[in-house]
C-alpha cells in the first residue's frame, strides 16, 4: 500500500484526523500542542497520526494536501488547516461547531 493509499485509508476511517508531530500526550512541537489543546477544549473525538512514525506518510501528506507544514487537521476527509487556522477557528467558536456537525453526521 502506497503512502497516499495509507493517508486515504486513515481519512476514510476517522471523521476527524490530526497529523501531528508526536502524540496528544507528548506533542513534539508547540504548534501540535496548541492544536491538541484546542481539540481537547472542544471535547473532540479524533484520531492522531504521529508523522515521525511514518516518514513516507510525512512526505506524501505534503503532496496530498498541498500544505507544507504540520500539524494538519482534517474533518470529513477535508483539510481544515494548520495551527494558525485551527486556533483562529477555535477562538471564533467555529471549530466546536465544525466538530459538532461531524458528531451529528455519525
mmCIF file of N, CA and C in Angstrom:
data_model
loop_
_atom_site.group_PDB
_atom_site.id
_atom_site.type_symbol
_atom_site.label_atom_id
_atom_site.label_comp_id
_atom_site.label_asym_id
_atom_site.label_seq_id
_atom_site.Cartn_x
_atom_site.Cartn_y
_atom_site.Cartn_z
ATOM 1 N N UNK A 1 0.854 -1.176 0.000
ATOM 2 C CA UNK A 1 0.000 0.000 0.000
ATOM 3 C C UNK A 1 0.899 1.238 0.000
ATOM 4 N N UNK A 2 0.626 2.135 -0.912
ATOM 5 C CA UNK A 2 1.437 3.357 -1.004
ATOM 6 C C UNK A 2 1.106 4.292 0.149
ATOM 7 N N UNK A 3 1.946 5.286 0.344
ATOM 8 C CA UNK A 3 1.715 6.273 1.402
ATOM 9 C C UNK A 3 0.417 7.031 1.159
ATOM 10 N N UNK A 4 0.128 7.372 -0.080
ATOM 11 C CA UNK A 4 -1.125 8.074 -0.406
ATOM 12 C C UNK A 4 -2.314 7.179 -0.080
ATOM 13 N N UNK A 5 -2.212 5.885 -0.392
ATOM 14 C CA UNK A 5 -3.277 4.944 -0.055
ATOM 15 C C UNK A 5 -3.483 4.883 1.456
ATOM 16 N N UNK A 6 -2.386 4.888 2.226
ATOM 17 C CA UNK A 6 -2.498 4.868 3.693
ATOM 18 C C UNK A 6 -3.179 6.131 4.199
ATOM 19 N N UNK A 7 -2.823 7.286 3.634
ATOM 20 C CA UNK A 7 -3.453 8.551 4.028
ATOM 21 C C UNK A 7 -4.950 8.495 3.739
ATOM 22 N N UNK A 8 -5.316 8.054 2.543
ATOM 23 C CA UNK A 8 -6.727 7.974 2.172
ATOM 24 C C UNK A 8 -7.485 7.019 3.086
ATOM 25 N N UNK A 9 -6.856 5.911 3.457
ATOM 26 C CA UNK A 9 -7.491 4.952 4.363
ATOM 27 C C UNK A 9 -7.665 5.547 5.760
ATOM 28 N N UNK A 10 -6.658 6.280 6.230
ATOM 29 C CA UNK A 10 -6.753 6.922 7.543
ATOM 30 C C UNK A 10 -7.881 7.945 7.558
ATOM 31 N N UNK A 11 -7.967 8.749 6.518
ATOM 32 C CA UNK A 11 -9.001 9.777 6.451
ATOM 33 C C UNK A 11 -10.392 9.166 6.298
ATOM 34 N N UNK A 12 -10.488 8.038 5.608
ATOM 35 C CA UNK A 12 -11.783 7.374 5.429
ATOM 36 C C UNK A 12 -12.227 6.659 6.710
ATOM 37 N N UNK A 13 -11.274 6.303 7.549
ATOM 38 C CA UNK A 13 -11.586 5.535 8.757
ATOM 39 C C UNK A 13 -12.010 6.390 9.942
ATOM 40 N N UNK A 14 -11.711 7.675 9.901
ATOM 41 C CA UNK A 14 -11.974 8.555 11.042
ATOM 42 C C UNK A 14 -12.507 9.894 10.542
ATOM 43 N N UNK A 15 -13.582 10.395 11.140
ATOM 44 C CA UNK A 15 -14.117 11.685 10.692
ATOM 45 C C UNK A 15 -13.210 12.873 11.023
ATOM 46 N N UNK A 16 -12.419 12.758 12.086
ATOM 47 C CA UNK A 16 -11.508 13.839 12.463
ATOM 48 C C UNK A 16 -10.117 13.231 12.643
ATOM 49 N N UNK A 17 -9.150 13.737 11.884
ATOM 50 C CA UNK A 17 -7.777 13.215 11.932
ATOM 51 C C UNK A 17 -6.818 14.382 12.069
ATOM 52 N N UNK A 18 -5.896 14.230 13.012
ATOM 53 C CA UNK A 18 -4.838 15.215 13.205
ATOM 54 C C UNK A 18 -3.503 14.560 12.889
ATOM 55 N N UNK A 19 -2.846 15.054 11.858
ATOM 56 C CA UNK A 19 -1.468 14.650 11.561
ATOM 57 C C UNK A 19 -0.583 15.613 12.329
ATOM 58 N N UNK A 20 0.239 15.064 13.215
ATOM 59 C CA UNK A 20 0.979 15.918 14.135
ATOM 60 C C UNK A 20 2.370 15.362 14.405
ATOM 61 N N UNK A 21 3.177 16.201 15.016
ATOM 62 C CA UNK A 21 4.494 15.781 15.480
ATOM 63 C C UNK A 21 4.327 15.304 16.918
ATOM 64 N N UNK A 22 4.468 13.993 17.110
ATOM 65 C CA UNK A 22 4.292 13.406 18.426
ATOM 66 C C UNK A 22 2.889 12.867 18.600
ATOM 67 N N UNK A 23 2.457 12.832 19.855
ATOM 68 C CA UNK A 23 1.132 12.321 20.211
ATOM 69 C C UNK A 23 0.426 13.358 21.080
ATOM 70 N N UNK A 24 -0.886 13.225 21.257
ATOM 71 C CA UNK A 24 -1.577 14.185 22.125
ATOM 72 C C UNK A 24 -0.999 14.229 23.547
ATOM 73 N N UNK A 25 -0.562 13.096 24.045
ATOM 74 C CA UNK A 25 0.029 13.067 25.383
ATOM 75 C C UNK A 25 1.455 13.596 25.418
ATOM 76 N N UNK A 26 2.128 13.561 24.282
ATOM 77 C CA UNK A 26 3.512 14.030 24.205
ATOM 78 C C UNK A 26 3.758 14.704 22.854
ATOM 79 N N UNK A 27 3.158 15.892 22.645
ATOM 80 C CA UNK A 27 3.401 16.612 21.395
ATOM 81 C C UNK A 27 4.875 16.998 21.300
ATOM 82 N N UNK A 28 5.413 16.928 20.093
ATOM 83 C CA UNK A 28 6.826 17.216 19.912
ATOM 84 C C UNK A 28 7.080 18.537 19.200
ATOM 85 N N UNK A 29 6.067 19.400 19.190
ATOM 86 C CA UNK A 29 6.263 20.784 18.764
ATOM 87 C C UNK A 29 5.139 21.626 19.350
ATOM 88 N N UNK A 30 5.402 22.889 19.499
ATOM 89 C CA UNK A 30 4.428 23.788 20.099
ATOM 90 C C UNK A 30 3.156 23.926 19.284
ATOM 91 N N UNK A 31 3.283 23.892 17.965
ATOM 92 C CA UNK A 31 2.105 24.028 17.104
ATOM 93 C C UNK A 31 1.173 22.826 17.266
ATOM 94 N N UNK A 32 1.751 21.626 17.290
ATOM 95 C CA UNK A 32 0.940 20.428 17.516
ATOM 96 C C UNK A 32 0.276 20.491 18.884
ATOM 97 N N UNK A 33 1.004 20.952 19.876
ATOM 98 C CA UNK A 33 0.466 21.071 21.228
ATOM 99 C C UNK A 33 -0.729 22.015 21.276
ATOM 100 N N UNK A 34 -0.639 23.133 20.583
ATOM 101 C CA UNK A 34 -1.740 24.106 20.581
ATOM 102 C C UNK A 34 -2.995 23.542 19.914
ATOM 103 N N UNK A 35 -2.821 22.810 18.823
ATOM 104 C CA UNK A 35 -3.976 22.222 18.145
ATOM 105 C C UNK A 35 -4.616 21.154 19.037
ATOM 106 N N UNK A 36 -3.798 20.343 19.679
ATOM 107 C CA UNK A 36 -4.323 19.341 20.616
ATOM 108 C C UNK A 36 -5.125 20.029 21.721
ATOM 109 N N UNK A 37 -4.602 21.115 22.263
ATOM 110 C CA UNK A 37 -5.309 21.841 23.320
ATOM 111 C C UNK A 37 -6.664 22.348 22.826
ATOM 112 N N UNK A 38 -6.714 22.854 21.610
ATOM 113 C CA UNK A 38 -7.981 23.340 21.048
ATOM 114 C C UNK A 38 -8.965 22.186 20.869
ATOM 115 N N UNK A 39 -8.497 21.064 20.347
ATOM 116 C CA UNK A 39 -9.368 19.907 20.161
ATOM 117 C C UNK A 39 -9.872 19.377 21.504
ATOM 118 N N UNK A 40 -8.977 19.317 22.480
ATOM 119 C CA UNK A 40 -9.364 18.844 23.810
ATOM 120 C C UNK A 40 -10.379 19.797 24.447
ATOM 121 N N UNK A 41 -10.204 21.098 24.260
ATOM 122 C CA UNK A 41 -11.141 22.085 24.807
ATOM 123 C C UNK A 41 -12.529 21.923 24.186
ATOM 124 N N UNK A 42 -12.576 21.380 22.978
ATOM 125 C CA UNK A 42 -13.855 21.129 22.296
ATOM 126 C C UNK A 42 -14.389 19.725 22.587
ATOM 127 N N UNK A 43 -13.676 18.975 23.430
ATOM 128 C CA UNK A 43 -14.038 17.575 23.723
ATOM 129 C C UNK A 43 -14.143 16.748 22.451
ATOM 130 N N UNK A 44 -13.245 17.008 21.530
ATOM 131 C CA UNK A 44 -13.277 16.345 20.228
ATOM 132 C C UNK A 44 -12.849 14.883 20.329
ATOM 133 N N UNK A 45 -13.515 14.062 19.562
ATOM 134 C CA UNK A 45 -13.120 12.676 19.367
ATOM 135 C C UNK A 45 -12.351 12.651 18.053
ATOM 136 N N UNK A 46 -11.054 12.398 18.109
ATOM 137 C CA UNK A 46 -10.231 12.476 16.907
ATOM 138 C C UNK A 46 -9.141 11.414 16.926
ATOM 139 N N UNK A 47 -8.729 11.037 15.739
ATOM 140 C CA UNK A 47 -7.580 10.153 15.577
ATOM 141 C C UNK A 47 -6.348 11.026 15.381
ATOM 142 N N UNK A 48 -5.229 10.532 15.817
ATOM 143 C CA UNK A 48 -3.987 11.268 15.581
ATOM 144 C C UNK A 48 -2.988 10.339 14.900
ATOM 145 N N UNK A 49 -2.204 10.928 14.043
ATOM 146 C CA UNK A 49 -1.150 10.204 13.340
ATOM 147 C C UNK A 49 0.154 10.931 13.641
ATOM 148 N N UNK A 50 1.091 10.224 14.256
ATOM 149 C CA UNK A 50 2.408 10.785 14.540
ATOM 150 C C UNK A 50 3.248 10.677 13.270
ATOM 151 N N UNK A 51 3.506 11.807 12.626
ATOM 152 C CA UNK A 51 4.207 11.786 11.339
ATOM 153 C C UNK A 51 5.651 11.314 11.476
ATOM 154 N N UNK A 52 6.200 11.330 12.696
ATOM 155 C CA UNK A 52 7.564 10.836 12.891
ATOM 156 C C UNK A 52 7.630 9.319 12.787
ATOM 157 N N UNK A 53 6.491 8.644 12.937
ATOM 158 C CA UNK A 53 6.487 7.183 12.896
ATOM 159 C C UNK A 53 6.399 6.629 11.471
ATOM 160 N N UNK A 54 6.051 7.459 10.511
ATOM 161 C CA UNK A 54 5.934 7.003 9.120
ATOM 162 C C UNK A 54 6.465 8.094 8.189
ATOM 163 N N UNK A 55 7.777 8.079 7.924
ATOM 164 C CA UNK A 55 8.371 9.121 7.079
ATOM 165 C C UNK A 55 7.748 9.199 5.682
ATOM 166 N N UNK A 56 7.278 8.079 5.147
ATOM 167 C CA UNK A 56 6.649 8.105 3.825
ATOM 168 C C UNK A 56 5.350 8.909 3.863
ATOM 169 N N UNK A 57 4.539 8.705 4.892
ATOM 170 C CA UNK A 57 3.302 9.472 5.034
ATOM 171 C C UNK A 57 3.631 10.937 5.269
ATOM 172 N N UNK A 58 4.647 11.178 6.059
ATOM 173 C CA UNK A 58 5.055 12.569 6.349
ATOM 174 C C UNK A 58 5.331 13.337 5.064
ATOM 175 N N UNK A 59 6.052 12.729 4.144
ATOM 176 C CA UNK A 59 6.379 13.393 2.884
ATOM 177 C C UNK A 59 5.195 13.396 1.918
ATOM 178 N N UNK A 60 4.473 12.282 1.841
ATOM 179 C CA UNK A 60 3.354 12.181 0.902
ATOM 180 C C UNK A 60 2.209 13.121 1.283
ATOM 181 N N UNK A 61 2.036 13.373 2.565
ATOM 182 C CA UNK A 61 0.938 14.232 3.001
ATOM 183 C C UNK A 61 1.104 15.657 2.491
ATOM 184 N N UNK A 62 2.335 16.110 2.378
ATOM 185 C CA UNK A 62 2.585 17.451 1.824
ATOM 186 C C UNK A 62 2.067 17.545 0.388
ATOM 187 N N UNK A 63 2.295 16.506 -0.371
ATOM 188 C CA UNK A 63 1.823 16.461 -1.759
ATOM 189 C C UNK A 63 0.301 16.288 -1.794
ATOM 190 N N UNK A 64 -0.213 15.409 -0.953
ATOM 191 C CA UNK A 64 -1.642 15.124 -0.922
ATOM 192 C C UNK A 64 -2.451 16.374 -0.567
ATOM 193 N N UNK A 65 -1.986 17.108 0.429
ATOM 194 C CA UNK A 65 -2.746 18.249 0.942
ATOM 195 C C UNK A 65 -2.368 19.577 0.299
ATOM 196 N N UNK A 66 -1.219 19.612 -0.350
ATOM 197 C CA UNK A 66 -0.666 20.873 -0.854
ATOM 198 C C UNK A 66 -0.458 21.858 0.299
ATOM 199 N N UNK A 67 -0.117 21.309 1.469
ATOM 200 C CA UNK A 67 0.120 22.099 2.677
ATOM 201 C C UNK A 67 1.478 21.657 3.215
ATOM 202 N N UNK A 68 2.448 22.551 3.322
ATOM 203 C CA UNK A 68 3.816 22.135 3.604
ATOM 204 C C UNK A 68 4.173 21.899 5.074
ATOM 205 N N UNK A 69 3.306 22.271 5.988
ATOM 206 C CA UNK A 69 3.691 22.223 7.399
ATOM 207 C C UNK A 69 2.764 21.324 8.207
ATOM 208 N N UNK A 70 3.198 21.047 9.429
ATOM 209 C CA UNK A 70 2.429 20.244 10.394
ATOM 210 C C UNK A 70 2.274 21.052 11.667
ATOM 211 N N UNK A 71 1.160 20.813 12.346
ATOM 212 C CA UNK A 71 0.134 19.801 12.170
ATOM 213 C C UNK A 71 -0.828 20.131 11.040
ATOM 214 N N UNK A 72 -1.602 19.107 10.658
ATOM 215 C CA UNK A 72 -2.667 19.269 9.678
ATOM 216 C C UNK A 72 -3.913 18.596 10.233
ATOM 217 N N UNK A 73 -5.003 19.352 10.306
ATOM 218 C CA UNK A 73 -6.265 18.830 10.806
ATOM 219 C C UNK A 73 -7.227 18.594 9.645
ATOM 220 N N UNK A 74 -7.829 17.417 9.629
ATOM 221 C CA UNK A 74 -8.817 17.043 8.614
ATOM 222 C C UNK A 74 -10.139 16.742 9.296
ATOM 223 N N UNK A 75 -11.210 17.238 8.714
ATOM 224 C CA UNK A 75 -12.560 16.906 9.159
ATOM 225 C C UNK A 75 -13.316 16.396 7.943
ATOM 226 N N UNK A 76 -13.875 15.203 8.092
ATOM 227 C CA UNK A 76 -14.584 14.536 6.983
ATOM 228 C C UNK A 76 -13.719 14.451 5.729
ATOM 229 N N UNK A 77 -12.444 14.160 5.915
ATOM 230 C CA UNK A 77 -11.540 13.974 4.791
ATOM 231 C C UNK A 77 -11.034 15.243 4.148
ATOM 232 N N UNK A 78 -11.491 16.392 4.622
ATOM 233 C CA UNK A 78 -11.090 17.678 4.052
ATOM 234 C C UNK A 78 -10.104 18.385 4.976
ATOM 235 N N UNK A 79 -9.068 18.933 4.389
ATOM 236 C CA UNK A 79 -8.086 19.684 5.162
ATOM 237 C C UNK A 79 -8.719 20.955 5.716
ATOM 238 N N UNK A 80 -8.646 21.112 7.033
ATOM 239 C CA UNK A 80 -9.092 22.345 7.676
ATOM 240 C C UNK A 80 -7.939 23.341 7.660
ATOM 241 N N UNK A 81 -6.748 22.870 8.028
ATOM 242 C CA UNK A 81 -5.575 23.728 8.016
ATOM 243 C C UNK A 81 -4.596 23.348 9.104
ATOM 244 N N UNK A 82 -3.661 24.244 9.315
ATOM 245 C CA UNK A 82 -2.639 24.056 10.323
ATOM 246 C C UNK A 82 -2.980 24.801 11.599
ATOM 247 N N UNK A 83 -1.983 25.000 12.411
ATOM 248 C CA UNK A 83 -2.172 25.574 13.734
ATOM 249 C C UNK A 83 -2.880 26.929 13.707
ATOM 250 N N UNK A 84 -2.385 27.861 12.930
ATOM 251 C CA UNK A 84 -2.969 29.209 12.933
ATOM 252 C C UNK A 84 -4.446 29.194 12.564
ATOM 253 N N UNK A 85 -4.791 28.422 11.561
ATOM 254 C CA UNK A 85 -6.187 28.350 11.118
ATOM 255 C C UNK A 85 -7.048 27.685 12.185
ATOM 256 N N UNK A 86 -6.577 26.579 12.735
ATOM 257 C CA UNK A 86 -7.347 25.866 13.762
ATOM 258 C C UNK A 86 -7.554 26.754 14.989
ATOM 259 N N UNK A 87 -6.522 27.436 15.420
ATOM 260 C CA UNK A 87 -6.644 28.309 16.596
ATOM 261 C C UNK A 87 -7.587 29.472 16.299
ATOM 262 N N UNK A 88 -7.528 30.017 15.107
ATOM 263 C CA UNK A 88 -8.447 31.091 14.731
ATOM 264 C C UNK A 88 -9.898 30.589 14.756
ATOM 265 N N UNK A 89 -10.133 29.401 14.190
ATOM 266 C CA UNK A 89 -11.476 28.816 14.207
ATOM 267 C C UNK A 89 -11.936 28.558 15.640
ATOM 268 N N UNK A 90 -11.025 28.097 16.478
ATOM 269 C CA UNK A 90 -11.353 27.848 17.885
ATOM 270 C C UNK A 90 -11.741 29.153 18.580
ATOM 271 N N UNK A 91 -10.929 30.178 18.388
ATOM 272 C CA UNK A 91 -11.189 31.465 19.046
ATOM 273 C C UNK A 91 -12.506 32.092 18.599
ATOM 274 N N UNK A 92 -12.906 31.845 17.359
ATOM 275 C CA UNK A 92 -14.170 32.380 16.835
ATOM 276 C C UNK A 92 -15.369 31.510 17.213
ATOM 277 N N UNK A 93 -15.115 30.346 17.834
ATOM 278 C CA UNK A 93 -16.196 29.432 18.175
ATOM 279 C C UNK A 93 -16.639 28.557 17.020
ATOM 280 N N UNK A 94 -15.931 28.619 15.907
ATOM 281 C CA UNK A 94 -16.325 27.861 14.722
ATOM 282 C C UNK A 94 -15.840 26.414 14.755
ATOM 283 N N UNK A 95 -14.709 26.169 15.420
ATOM 284 C CA UNK A 95 -14.166 24.809 15.457
ATOM 285 C C UNK A 95 -15.128 23.868 16.171
ATOM 286 N N UNK A 96 -15.667 24.293 17.283
ATOM 287 C CA UNK A 96 -16.585 23.425 18.027
ATOM 288 C C UNK A 96 -17.832 23.119 17.200
ATOM 289 N N UNK A 97 -18.283 24.072 16.411
ATOM 290 C CA UNK A 97 -19.437 23.847 15.528
ATOM 291 C C UNK A 97 -19.088 22.838 14.443
ATOM 292 N N UNK A 98 -17.909 22.991 13.859
ATOM 293 C CA UNK A 98 -17.477 22.045 12.830
ATOM 294 C C UNK A 98 -17.404 20.627 13.402
ATOM 295 N N UNK A 99 -16.867 20.513 14.603
ATOM 296 C CA UNK A 99 -16.730 19.198 15.241
ATOM 297 C C UNK A 99 -18.094 18.645 15.640
ATOM 298 N N UNK A 100 -18.988 19.499 16.084
ATOM 299 C CA UNK A 100 -20.348 19.050 16.450
ATOM 300 C C UNK A 100 -21.086 18.546 15.225
ATOM 301 N N UNK A 101 -20.877 19.176 14.091
ATOM 302 C CA UNK A 101 -21.525 18.736 12.855
ATOM 303 C C UNK A 101 -21.043 17.362 12.440
ATOM 304 N N UNK A 102 -19.789 17.053 12.714
ATOM 305 C CA UNK A 102 -19.259 15.718 12.414
ATOM 306 C C UNK A 102 -19.945 14.705 13.309
ATOM 307 N N UNK A 103 -20.064 15.006 14.589
ATOM 308 C CA UNK A 103 -20.693 14.110 15.532
ATOM 309 C C UNK A 103 -22.149 13.857 15.140
ATOM 310 N N UNK A 104 -22.836 14.902 14.723
ATOM 311 C CA UNK A 104 -24.227 14.768 14.320
ATOM 312 C C UNK A 104 -24.375 13.920 13.064
ATOM 313 N N UNK A 105 -23.358 13.934 12.233
ATOM 314 C CA UNK A 105 -23.406 13.187 10.976
ATOM 315 C C UNK A 105 -23.128 11.699 11.178
ATOM 316 N N UNK A 106 -22.579 11.330 12.308
ATOM 317 C CA UNK A 106 -22.232 9.924 12.535
ATOM 318 C C UNK A 106 -23.444 9.055 12.767
#
